[in-house]
Coordinates of C-alpha atoms and ligand atoms in Angstrom, one line a residue:
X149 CA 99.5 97.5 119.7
X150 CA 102.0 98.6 117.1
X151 CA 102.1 96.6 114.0
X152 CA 104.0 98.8 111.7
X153 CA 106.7 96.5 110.6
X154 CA 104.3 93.7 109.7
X155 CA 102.3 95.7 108.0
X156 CA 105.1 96.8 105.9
X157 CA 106.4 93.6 105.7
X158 CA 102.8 91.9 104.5
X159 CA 103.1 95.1 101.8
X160 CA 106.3 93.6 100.2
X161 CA 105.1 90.2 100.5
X162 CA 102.1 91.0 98.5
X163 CA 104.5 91.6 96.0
X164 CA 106.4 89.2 95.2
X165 CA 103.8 86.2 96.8
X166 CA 100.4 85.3 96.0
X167 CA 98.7 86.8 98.5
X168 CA 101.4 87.6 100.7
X169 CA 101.8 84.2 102.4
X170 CA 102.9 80.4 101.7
X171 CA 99.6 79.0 102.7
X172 CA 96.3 80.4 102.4
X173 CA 94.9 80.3 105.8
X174 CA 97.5 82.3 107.3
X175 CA 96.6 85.2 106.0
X176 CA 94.2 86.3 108.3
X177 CA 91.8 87.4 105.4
X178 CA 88.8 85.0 106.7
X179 CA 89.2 87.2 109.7
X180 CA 89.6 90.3 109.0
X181 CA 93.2 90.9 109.7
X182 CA 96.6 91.2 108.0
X183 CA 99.2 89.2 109.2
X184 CA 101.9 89.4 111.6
X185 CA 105.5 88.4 110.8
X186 CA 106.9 86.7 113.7
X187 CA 110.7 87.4 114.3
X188 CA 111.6 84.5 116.8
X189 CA 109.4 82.5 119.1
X190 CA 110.4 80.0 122.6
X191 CA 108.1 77.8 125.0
X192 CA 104.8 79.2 124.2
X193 CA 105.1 82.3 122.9
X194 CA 105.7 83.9 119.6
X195 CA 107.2 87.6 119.4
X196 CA 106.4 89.7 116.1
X197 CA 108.7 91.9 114.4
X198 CA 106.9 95.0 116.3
X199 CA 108.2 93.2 119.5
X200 CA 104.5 92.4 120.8
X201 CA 105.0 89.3 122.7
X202 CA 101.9 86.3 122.4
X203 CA 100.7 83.1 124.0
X204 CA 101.1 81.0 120.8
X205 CA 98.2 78.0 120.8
X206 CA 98.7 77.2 116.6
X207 CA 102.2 76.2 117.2
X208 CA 103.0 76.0 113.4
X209 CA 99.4 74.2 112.8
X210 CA 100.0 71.3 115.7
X211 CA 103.6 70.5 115.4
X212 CA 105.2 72.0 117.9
X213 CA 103.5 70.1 120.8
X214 CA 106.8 70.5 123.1
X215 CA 106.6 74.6 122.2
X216 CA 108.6 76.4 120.5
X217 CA 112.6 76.4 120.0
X218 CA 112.5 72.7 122.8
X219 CA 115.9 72.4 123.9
X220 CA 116.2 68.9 123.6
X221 CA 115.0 68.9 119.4
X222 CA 117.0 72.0 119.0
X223 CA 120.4 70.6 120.3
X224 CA 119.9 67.2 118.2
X225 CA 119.3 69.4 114.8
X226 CA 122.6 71.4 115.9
X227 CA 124.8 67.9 116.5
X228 CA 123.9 67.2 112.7
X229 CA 124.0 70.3 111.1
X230 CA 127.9 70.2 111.1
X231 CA 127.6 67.4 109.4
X232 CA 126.0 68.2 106.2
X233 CA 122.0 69.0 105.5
X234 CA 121.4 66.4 102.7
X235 CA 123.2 63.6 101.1
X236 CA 120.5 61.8 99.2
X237 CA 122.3 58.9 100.1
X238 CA 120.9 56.6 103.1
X239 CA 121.7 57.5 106.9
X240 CA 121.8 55.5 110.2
X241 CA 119.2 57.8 111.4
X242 CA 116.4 56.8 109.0
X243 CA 116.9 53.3 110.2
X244 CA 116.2 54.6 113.5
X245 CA 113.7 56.9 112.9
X246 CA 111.6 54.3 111.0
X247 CA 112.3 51.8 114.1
X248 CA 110.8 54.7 116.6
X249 CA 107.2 54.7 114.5
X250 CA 106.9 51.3 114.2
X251 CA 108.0 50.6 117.9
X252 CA 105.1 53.5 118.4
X253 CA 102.2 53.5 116.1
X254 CA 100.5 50.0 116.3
X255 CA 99.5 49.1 113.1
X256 CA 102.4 50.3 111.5
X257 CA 105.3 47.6 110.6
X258 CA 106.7 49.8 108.3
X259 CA 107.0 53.3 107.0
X260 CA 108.0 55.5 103.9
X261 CA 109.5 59.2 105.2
X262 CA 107.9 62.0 103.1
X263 CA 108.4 65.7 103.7
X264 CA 104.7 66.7 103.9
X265 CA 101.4 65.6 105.1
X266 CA 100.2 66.2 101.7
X267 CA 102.6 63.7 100.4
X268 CA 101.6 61.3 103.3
X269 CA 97.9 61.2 101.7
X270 CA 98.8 61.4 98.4
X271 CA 101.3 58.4 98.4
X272 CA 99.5 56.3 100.5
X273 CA 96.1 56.8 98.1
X274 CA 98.3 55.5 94.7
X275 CA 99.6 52.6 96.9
X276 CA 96.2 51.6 98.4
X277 CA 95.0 52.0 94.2
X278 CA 98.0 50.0 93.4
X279 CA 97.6 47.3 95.9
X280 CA 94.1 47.1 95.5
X281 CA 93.7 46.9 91.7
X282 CA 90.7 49.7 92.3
X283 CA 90.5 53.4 91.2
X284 CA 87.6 55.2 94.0
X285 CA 88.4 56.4 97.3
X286 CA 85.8 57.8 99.8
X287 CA 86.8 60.9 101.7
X288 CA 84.5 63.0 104.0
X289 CA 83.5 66.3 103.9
X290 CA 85.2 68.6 106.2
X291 CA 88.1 66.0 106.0
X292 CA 91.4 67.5 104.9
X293 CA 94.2 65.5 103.5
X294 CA 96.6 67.8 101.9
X295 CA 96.2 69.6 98.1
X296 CA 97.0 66.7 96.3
X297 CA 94.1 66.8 93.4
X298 CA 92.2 63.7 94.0
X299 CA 91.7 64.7 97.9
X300 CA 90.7 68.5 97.4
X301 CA 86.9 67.4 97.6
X302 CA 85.5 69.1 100.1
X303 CA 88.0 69.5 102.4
X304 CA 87.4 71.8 105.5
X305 CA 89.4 74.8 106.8
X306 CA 91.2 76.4 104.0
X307 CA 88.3 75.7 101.3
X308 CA 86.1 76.7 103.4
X309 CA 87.3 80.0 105.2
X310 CA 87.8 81.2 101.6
X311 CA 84.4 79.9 100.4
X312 CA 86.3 77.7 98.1
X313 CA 83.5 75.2 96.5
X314 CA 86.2 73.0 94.7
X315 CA 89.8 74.4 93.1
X316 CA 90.2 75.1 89.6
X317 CA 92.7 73.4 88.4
X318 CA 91.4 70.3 89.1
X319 CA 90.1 68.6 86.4
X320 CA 86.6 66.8 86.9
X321 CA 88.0 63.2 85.6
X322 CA 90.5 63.2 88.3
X323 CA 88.2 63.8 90.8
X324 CA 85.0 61.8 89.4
X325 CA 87.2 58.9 91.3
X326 CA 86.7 60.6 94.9
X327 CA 83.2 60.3 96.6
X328 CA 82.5 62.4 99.5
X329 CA 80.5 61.9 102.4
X330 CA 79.1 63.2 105.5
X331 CA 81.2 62.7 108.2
X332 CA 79.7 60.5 111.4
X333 CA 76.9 58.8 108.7
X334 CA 77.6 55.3 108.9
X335 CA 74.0 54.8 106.7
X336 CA 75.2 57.0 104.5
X337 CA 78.6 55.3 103.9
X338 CA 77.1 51.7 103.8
X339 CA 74.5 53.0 101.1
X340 CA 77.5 53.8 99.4
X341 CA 79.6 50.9 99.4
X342 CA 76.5 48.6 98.6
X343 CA 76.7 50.6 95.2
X344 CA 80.3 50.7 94.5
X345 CA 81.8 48.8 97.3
X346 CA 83.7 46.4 95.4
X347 CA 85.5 49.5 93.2
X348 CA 86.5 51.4 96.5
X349 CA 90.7 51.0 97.0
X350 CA 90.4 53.2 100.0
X351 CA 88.8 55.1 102.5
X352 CA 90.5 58.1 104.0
X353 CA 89.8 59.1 107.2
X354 CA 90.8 61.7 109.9
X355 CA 90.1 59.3 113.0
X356 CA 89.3 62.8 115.2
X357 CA 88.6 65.5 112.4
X358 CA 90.5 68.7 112.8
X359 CA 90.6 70.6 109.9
X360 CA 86.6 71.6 110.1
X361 CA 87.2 73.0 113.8
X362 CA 87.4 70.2 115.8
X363 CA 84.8 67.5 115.4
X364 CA 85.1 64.0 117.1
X365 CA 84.3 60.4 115.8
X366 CA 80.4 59.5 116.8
X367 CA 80.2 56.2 119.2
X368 CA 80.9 53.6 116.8
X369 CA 82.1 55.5 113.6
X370 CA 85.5 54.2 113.9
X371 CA 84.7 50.7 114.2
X372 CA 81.7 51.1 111.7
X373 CA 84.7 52.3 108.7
X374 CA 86.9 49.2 110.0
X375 CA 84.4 46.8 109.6
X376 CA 83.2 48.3 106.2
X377 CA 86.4 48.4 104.5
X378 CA 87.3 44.5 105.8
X379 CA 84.2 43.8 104.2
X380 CA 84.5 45.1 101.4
X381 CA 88.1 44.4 100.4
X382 CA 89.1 48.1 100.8
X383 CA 91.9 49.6 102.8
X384 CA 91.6 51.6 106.0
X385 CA 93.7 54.5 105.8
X386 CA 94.1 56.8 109.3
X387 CA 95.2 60.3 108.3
X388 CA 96.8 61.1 111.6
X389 CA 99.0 64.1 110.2
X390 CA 97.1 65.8 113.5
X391 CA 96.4 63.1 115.9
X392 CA 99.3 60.8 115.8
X393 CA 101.4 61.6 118.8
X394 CA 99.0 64.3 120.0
X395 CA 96.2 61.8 120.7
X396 CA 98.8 59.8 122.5
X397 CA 102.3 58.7 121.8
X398 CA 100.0 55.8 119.5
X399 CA 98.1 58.6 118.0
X400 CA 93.8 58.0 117.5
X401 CA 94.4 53.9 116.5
X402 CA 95.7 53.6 119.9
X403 CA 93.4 56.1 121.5
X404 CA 90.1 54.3 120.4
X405 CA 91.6 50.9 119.5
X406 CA 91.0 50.8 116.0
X407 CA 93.8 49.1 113.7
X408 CA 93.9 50.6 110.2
X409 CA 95.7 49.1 107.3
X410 CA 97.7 52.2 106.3
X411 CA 98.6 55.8 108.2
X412 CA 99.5 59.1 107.1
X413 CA 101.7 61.2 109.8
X414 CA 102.7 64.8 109.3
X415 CA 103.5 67.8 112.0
X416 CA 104.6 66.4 115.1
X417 CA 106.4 63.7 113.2
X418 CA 109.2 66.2 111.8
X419 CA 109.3 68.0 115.4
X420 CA 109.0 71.3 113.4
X421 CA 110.7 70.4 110.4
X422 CA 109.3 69.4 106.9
X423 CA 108.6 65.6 107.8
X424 CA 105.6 63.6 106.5
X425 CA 105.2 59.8 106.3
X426 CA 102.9 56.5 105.2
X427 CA 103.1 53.1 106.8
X428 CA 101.1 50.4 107.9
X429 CA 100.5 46.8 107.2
X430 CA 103.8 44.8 105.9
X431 CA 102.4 43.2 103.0
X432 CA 100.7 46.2 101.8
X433 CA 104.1 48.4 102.3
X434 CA 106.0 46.2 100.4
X435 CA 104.6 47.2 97.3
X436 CA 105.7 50.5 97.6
X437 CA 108.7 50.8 95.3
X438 CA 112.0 49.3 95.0
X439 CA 110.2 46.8 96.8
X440 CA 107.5 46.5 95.1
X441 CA 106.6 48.4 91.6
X442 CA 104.1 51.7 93.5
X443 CA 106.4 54.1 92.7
X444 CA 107.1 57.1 95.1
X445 CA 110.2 58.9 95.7
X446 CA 112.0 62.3 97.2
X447 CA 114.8 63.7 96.8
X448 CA 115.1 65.1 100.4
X449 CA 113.0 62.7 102.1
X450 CA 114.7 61.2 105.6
X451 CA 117.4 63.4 105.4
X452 CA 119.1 63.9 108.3
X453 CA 118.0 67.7 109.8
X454 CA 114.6 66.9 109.6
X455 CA 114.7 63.1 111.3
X456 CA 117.1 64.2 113.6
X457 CA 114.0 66.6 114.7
X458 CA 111.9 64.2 114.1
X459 CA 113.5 61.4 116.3
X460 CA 114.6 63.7 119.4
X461 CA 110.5 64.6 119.3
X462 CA 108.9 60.9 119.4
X463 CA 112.0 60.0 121.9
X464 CA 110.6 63.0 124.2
X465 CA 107.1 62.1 123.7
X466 CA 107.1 58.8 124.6
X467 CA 108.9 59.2 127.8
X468 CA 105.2 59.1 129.3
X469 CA 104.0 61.4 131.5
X470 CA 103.5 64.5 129.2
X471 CA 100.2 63.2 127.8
X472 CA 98.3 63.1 131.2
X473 CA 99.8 66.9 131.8
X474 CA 98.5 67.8 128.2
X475 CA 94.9 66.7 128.7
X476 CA 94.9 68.3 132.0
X477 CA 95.8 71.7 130.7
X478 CA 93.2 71.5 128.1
X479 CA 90.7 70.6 129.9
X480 CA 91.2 73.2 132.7
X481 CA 91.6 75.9 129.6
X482 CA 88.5 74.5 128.0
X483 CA 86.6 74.6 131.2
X484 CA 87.6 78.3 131.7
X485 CA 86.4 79.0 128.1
X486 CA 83.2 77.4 128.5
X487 CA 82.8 79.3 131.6
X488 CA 83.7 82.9 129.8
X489 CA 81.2 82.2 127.2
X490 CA 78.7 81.7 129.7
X491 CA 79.5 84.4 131.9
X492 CA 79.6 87.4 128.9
X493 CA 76.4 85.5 127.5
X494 CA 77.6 84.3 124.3
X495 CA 76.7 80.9 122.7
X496 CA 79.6 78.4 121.9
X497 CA 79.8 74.7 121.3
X498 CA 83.5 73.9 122.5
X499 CA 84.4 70.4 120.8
X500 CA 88.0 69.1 122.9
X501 CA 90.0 65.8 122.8
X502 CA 93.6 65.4 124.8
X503 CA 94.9 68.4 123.3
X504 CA 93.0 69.6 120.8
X505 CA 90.0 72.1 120.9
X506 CA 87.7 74.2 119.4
X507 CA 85.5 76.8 120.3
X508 CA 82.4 77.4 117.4
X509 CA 80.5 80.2 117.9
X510 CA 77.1 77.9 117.9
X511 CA 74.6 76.7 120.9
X512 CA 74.1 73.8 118.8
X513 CA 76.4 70.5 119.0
X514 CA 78.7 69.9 115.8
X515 CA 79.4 66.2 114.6
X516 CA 80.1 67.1 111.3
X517 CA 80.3 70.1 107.9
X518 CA 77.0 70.7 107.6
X519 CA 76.9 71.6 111.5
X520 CA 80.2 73.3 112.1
X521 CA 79.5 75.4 109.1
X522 CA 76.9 77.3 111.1
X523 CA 79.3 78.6 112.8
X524 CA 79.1 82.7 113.3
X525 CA 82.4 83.4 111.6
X526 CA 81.8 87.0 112.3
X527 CA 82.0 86.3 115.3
X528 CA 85.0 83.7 115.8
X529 CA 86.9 87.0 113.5
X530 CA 85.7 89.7 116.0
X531 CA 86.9 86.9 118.9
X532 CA 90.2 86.6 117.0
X533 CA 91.3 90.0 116.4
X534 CA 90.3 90.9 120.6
X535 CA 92.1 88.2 121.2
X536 CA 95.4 89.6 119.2
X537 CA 94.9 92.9 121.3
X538 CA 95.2 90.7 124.3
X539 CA 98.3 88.9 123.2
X540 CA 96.7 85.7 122.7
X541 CA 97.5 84.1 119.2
X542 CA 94.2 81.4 118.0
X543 CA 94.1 80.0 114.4
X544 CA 92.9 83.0 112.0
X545 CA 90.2 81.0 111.2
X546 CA 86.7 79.5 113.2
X547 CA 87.6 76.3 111.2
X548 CA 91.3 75.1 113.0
X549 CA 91.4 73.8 116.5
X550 CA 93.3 75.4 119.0
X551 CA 96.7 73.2 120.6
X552 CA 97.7 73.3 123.9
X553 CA 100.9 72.3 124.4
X554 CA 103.6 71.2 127.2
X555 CA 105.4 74.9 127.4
X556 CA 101.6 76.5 128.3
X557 CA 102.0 76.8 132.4
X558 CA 98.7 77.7 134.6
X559 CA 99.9 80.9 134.5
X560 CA 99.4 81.5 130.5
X561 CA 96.2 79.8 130.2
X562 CA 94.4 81.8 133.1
X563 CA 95.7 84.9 131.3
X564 CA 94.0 83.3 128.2
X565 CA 91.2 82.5 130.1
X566 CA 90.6 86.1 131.2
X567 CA 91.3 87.6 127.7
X568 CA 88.2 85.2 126.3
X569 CA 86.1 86.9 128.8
X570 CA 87.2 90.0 128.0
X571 CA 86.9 89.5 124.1
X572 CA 83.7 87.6 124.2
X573 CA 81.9 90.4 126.1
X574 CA 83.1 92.5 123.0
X575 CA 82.0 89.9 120.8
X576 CA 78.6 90.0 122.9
X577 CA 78.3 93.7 122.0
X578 CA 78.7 93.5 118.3
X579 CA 77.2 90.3 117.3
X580 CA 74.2 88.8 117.6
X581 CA 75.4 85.4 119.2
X582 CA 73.8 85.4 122.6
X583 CA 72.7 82.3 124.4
Ligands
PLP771 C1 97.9 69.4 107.8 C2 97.3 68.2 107.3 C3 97.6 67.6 106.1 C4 98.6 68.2 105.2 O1 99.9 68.3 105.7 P1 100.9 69.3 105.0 O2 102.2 69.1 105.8 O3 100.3 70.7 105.3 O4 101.0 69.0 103.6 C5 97.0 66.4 105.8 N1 96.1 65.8 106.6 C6 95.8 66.4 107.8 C7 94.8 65.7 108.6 C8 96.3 67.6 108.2 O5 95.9 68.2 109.3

């Protein structure tokens, strides 16, 4: 496969960006492999600017559950775009846009419009501090909630591809604030809050954590966290910058009935534009400034390209139907992966909810960091880059789930199904990951 043209491009970009890209992990380095520039992309598949053609399953990093270029979000962002990008002044879309995720998400009443997951956790953790009167928040590890400094505590995929302990540039005071805790350990969490309980604002959750791989909530976690935080006086928050609308058009509070007090959205939400957003609880929201003396503010937040995106997304998505297709497609490609490890003889744990999946390079099961980091990532880079050569397009890292989305047919995932085989018996051959 010819790559000239990224590789030139990746040159230049090396240049005049650090490290070549606008976010770490798509730089291929944890795997061995420089990046490819992608030219245009449609339905499922991605085309480079060599012209090699790939079945796409990072669609942007979850976003892009409809595929890529959906006619119907398309056509909305072109009926605005003659209208001006930005006004900074408010538009009969916000209104509606805000209606459409409180008509959706349950415990959401009502909702701030941010223009990044990252801004999502950030905001909602200084209005759960506010709101509460309290300074800590627990987080767990392998948990990812954006860069913002008090949340980059061990925080799965990009720290951890790098072999990032911490960041500098985060100064310890801020952080001594954020505690850190295995995820799935309800022991370990009460132990916790006996200590420092009543100081605890928050904790942060990803209901189903996909930022570590894919690693779901243990029977009872959920429910463990909800009663906890009632308990103790400290806010629930639901980062569901993945799983809302993936997990369902509810997102995981719907999925395993769990009500949180606040939720952070991302991804899907700006149907492939730069949307984020917080909501929850009325009373809680309402102290989120001008209503209320939390400040938070942007100066291209809601504006109307991105929640025209947005909107036309969650209006597709919860036309029912597409959910039920989704799951089916994942599980049939999941099966077929399970089924192609086995067959070339190589051991992986393959974690899957609705859409989502992962696929470690382990025979044992992974609940949480400590397990998913023993992980071969030799091997997950040797799968990757056979993969490539295959024209099949996984995360550049053993630590990000894999999205299957509505524009995969049967046709592209048995293709993907044979290329697995194909690359794990490579993998088989070069590493020593046999069952
Ligand atoms: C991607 C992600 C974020 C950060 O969102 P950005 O839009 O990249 O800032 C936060 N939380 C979770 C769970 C995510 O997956």
């Amino acid at each position: 496969m010819k790559r000239s043209v990224s590789k030139r491009l990746y040159e230049e970009a090396c240049k005049v960006i650090p490290g070549g890209v606008n976010s770490p992990v798509r730089s291929g380095k944890a795997v061995g492999f420089e990046p490819l520039f992608i030219k245009k992309a449609a339905g499922c598949r991605i085309t480079d600017e060599d012209g090699n053609v790939y079945i796409d399953y990072v669609g942007s990093w979850g976003p892009l559950i409809l595929g890529h270029s959906n006619p119907e979000v398309q056509e909305e962002i072109a009926k605005v775009l003659d209208r001006g990008t930005s006004y900074g002044i408010p538009t009969r879309i916000e209104v509606e846009m805000a209606g459409k995720v409180v008509e959706m998400v349950p415990s959401i009443e009502m909702v701030r419009m941010v223009n990044s997951g990252t801004e999502a956790a950030m905001s909602a953790i200084r209005l759960a501090r506010g709101y509460t009167g309290r300074k800590k928040i627990i987080k767990f590890n392998g948990c990812y909630h954006g860069h913002g400094d008090s949340l980059l505590v061990k925080s799965g995929s990009g720290l951890m591809t790098f072999g990032i302990p911490g960041t500098p540039g985060v100064p310890e005071e801020i952080v001594a604030h954020t505690i850190s805790l295995p995820y799935n350990d309800l022991p370990g969490l009460r132990q916790a809050m006996e200590e420092v309980g009543r100081e605890v604002a928050a904790i942060i959750v990803e209901p189903v954590a996909a930022n570590m791989g894919v690693v779901l909530p243990a029977q009872g976690f959920l429910e463990g966290l909800r009663c906890i935080c009632s308990e103790y006086g400290a806010l629930l928050i639901f980062d569901e910058v993945i799983t809302g609308f993936r997990l369902g058009p509810g997102g995981a509070q719907h999925y395993f009935g769990i009500t949180p007090d606040l939720t952070c959205l991302g991804k899907i939400i700006g149907g492939g534009l730069p949307v984020g957003a917080y909501g929850g609880r009325k009373d809680i929201m309402e102290h989120v400034a001008p209503a209320g003396n939390v400040y938070q503010a942007g100066t291209l937040s809601g504006n109307p390209l991105a929640m025209s995106a947005g909107l036309a997304m969650l209006k597709a998505l919860d036309r029912g139907g597409i959910y039920e297709q989704l799951e089916k497609k994942n599980d049939y490609l999941c099966s077929g992966l399970e089924q192609a490890a086995a067959s070339a003889g190589v051991a992986v744990t393959l974690n899957r909810i609705a859409s989502l999946g992962c696929g470690f390079f382990t025979p044992d099961p992974v609940t949480d960091l400590e397990s998913a980091a023993k992980a071969d990532t030799k091997a997950y880079a040797v799968f990757f880059r056979e993969m490539v050569d295959r024209g099949v397009y996984f995360a550049p890292s053993q630590f990000e789930a894999f999205f299957v989305g509505a524009a995969h047919e049967q046709e592209d995932l048995d293709v993907t199904i044979q290329a697995a085989y194909d690359a794990l018996k490579v993998v088989k051959q070069k590493c020593e990951c046999g069952l």
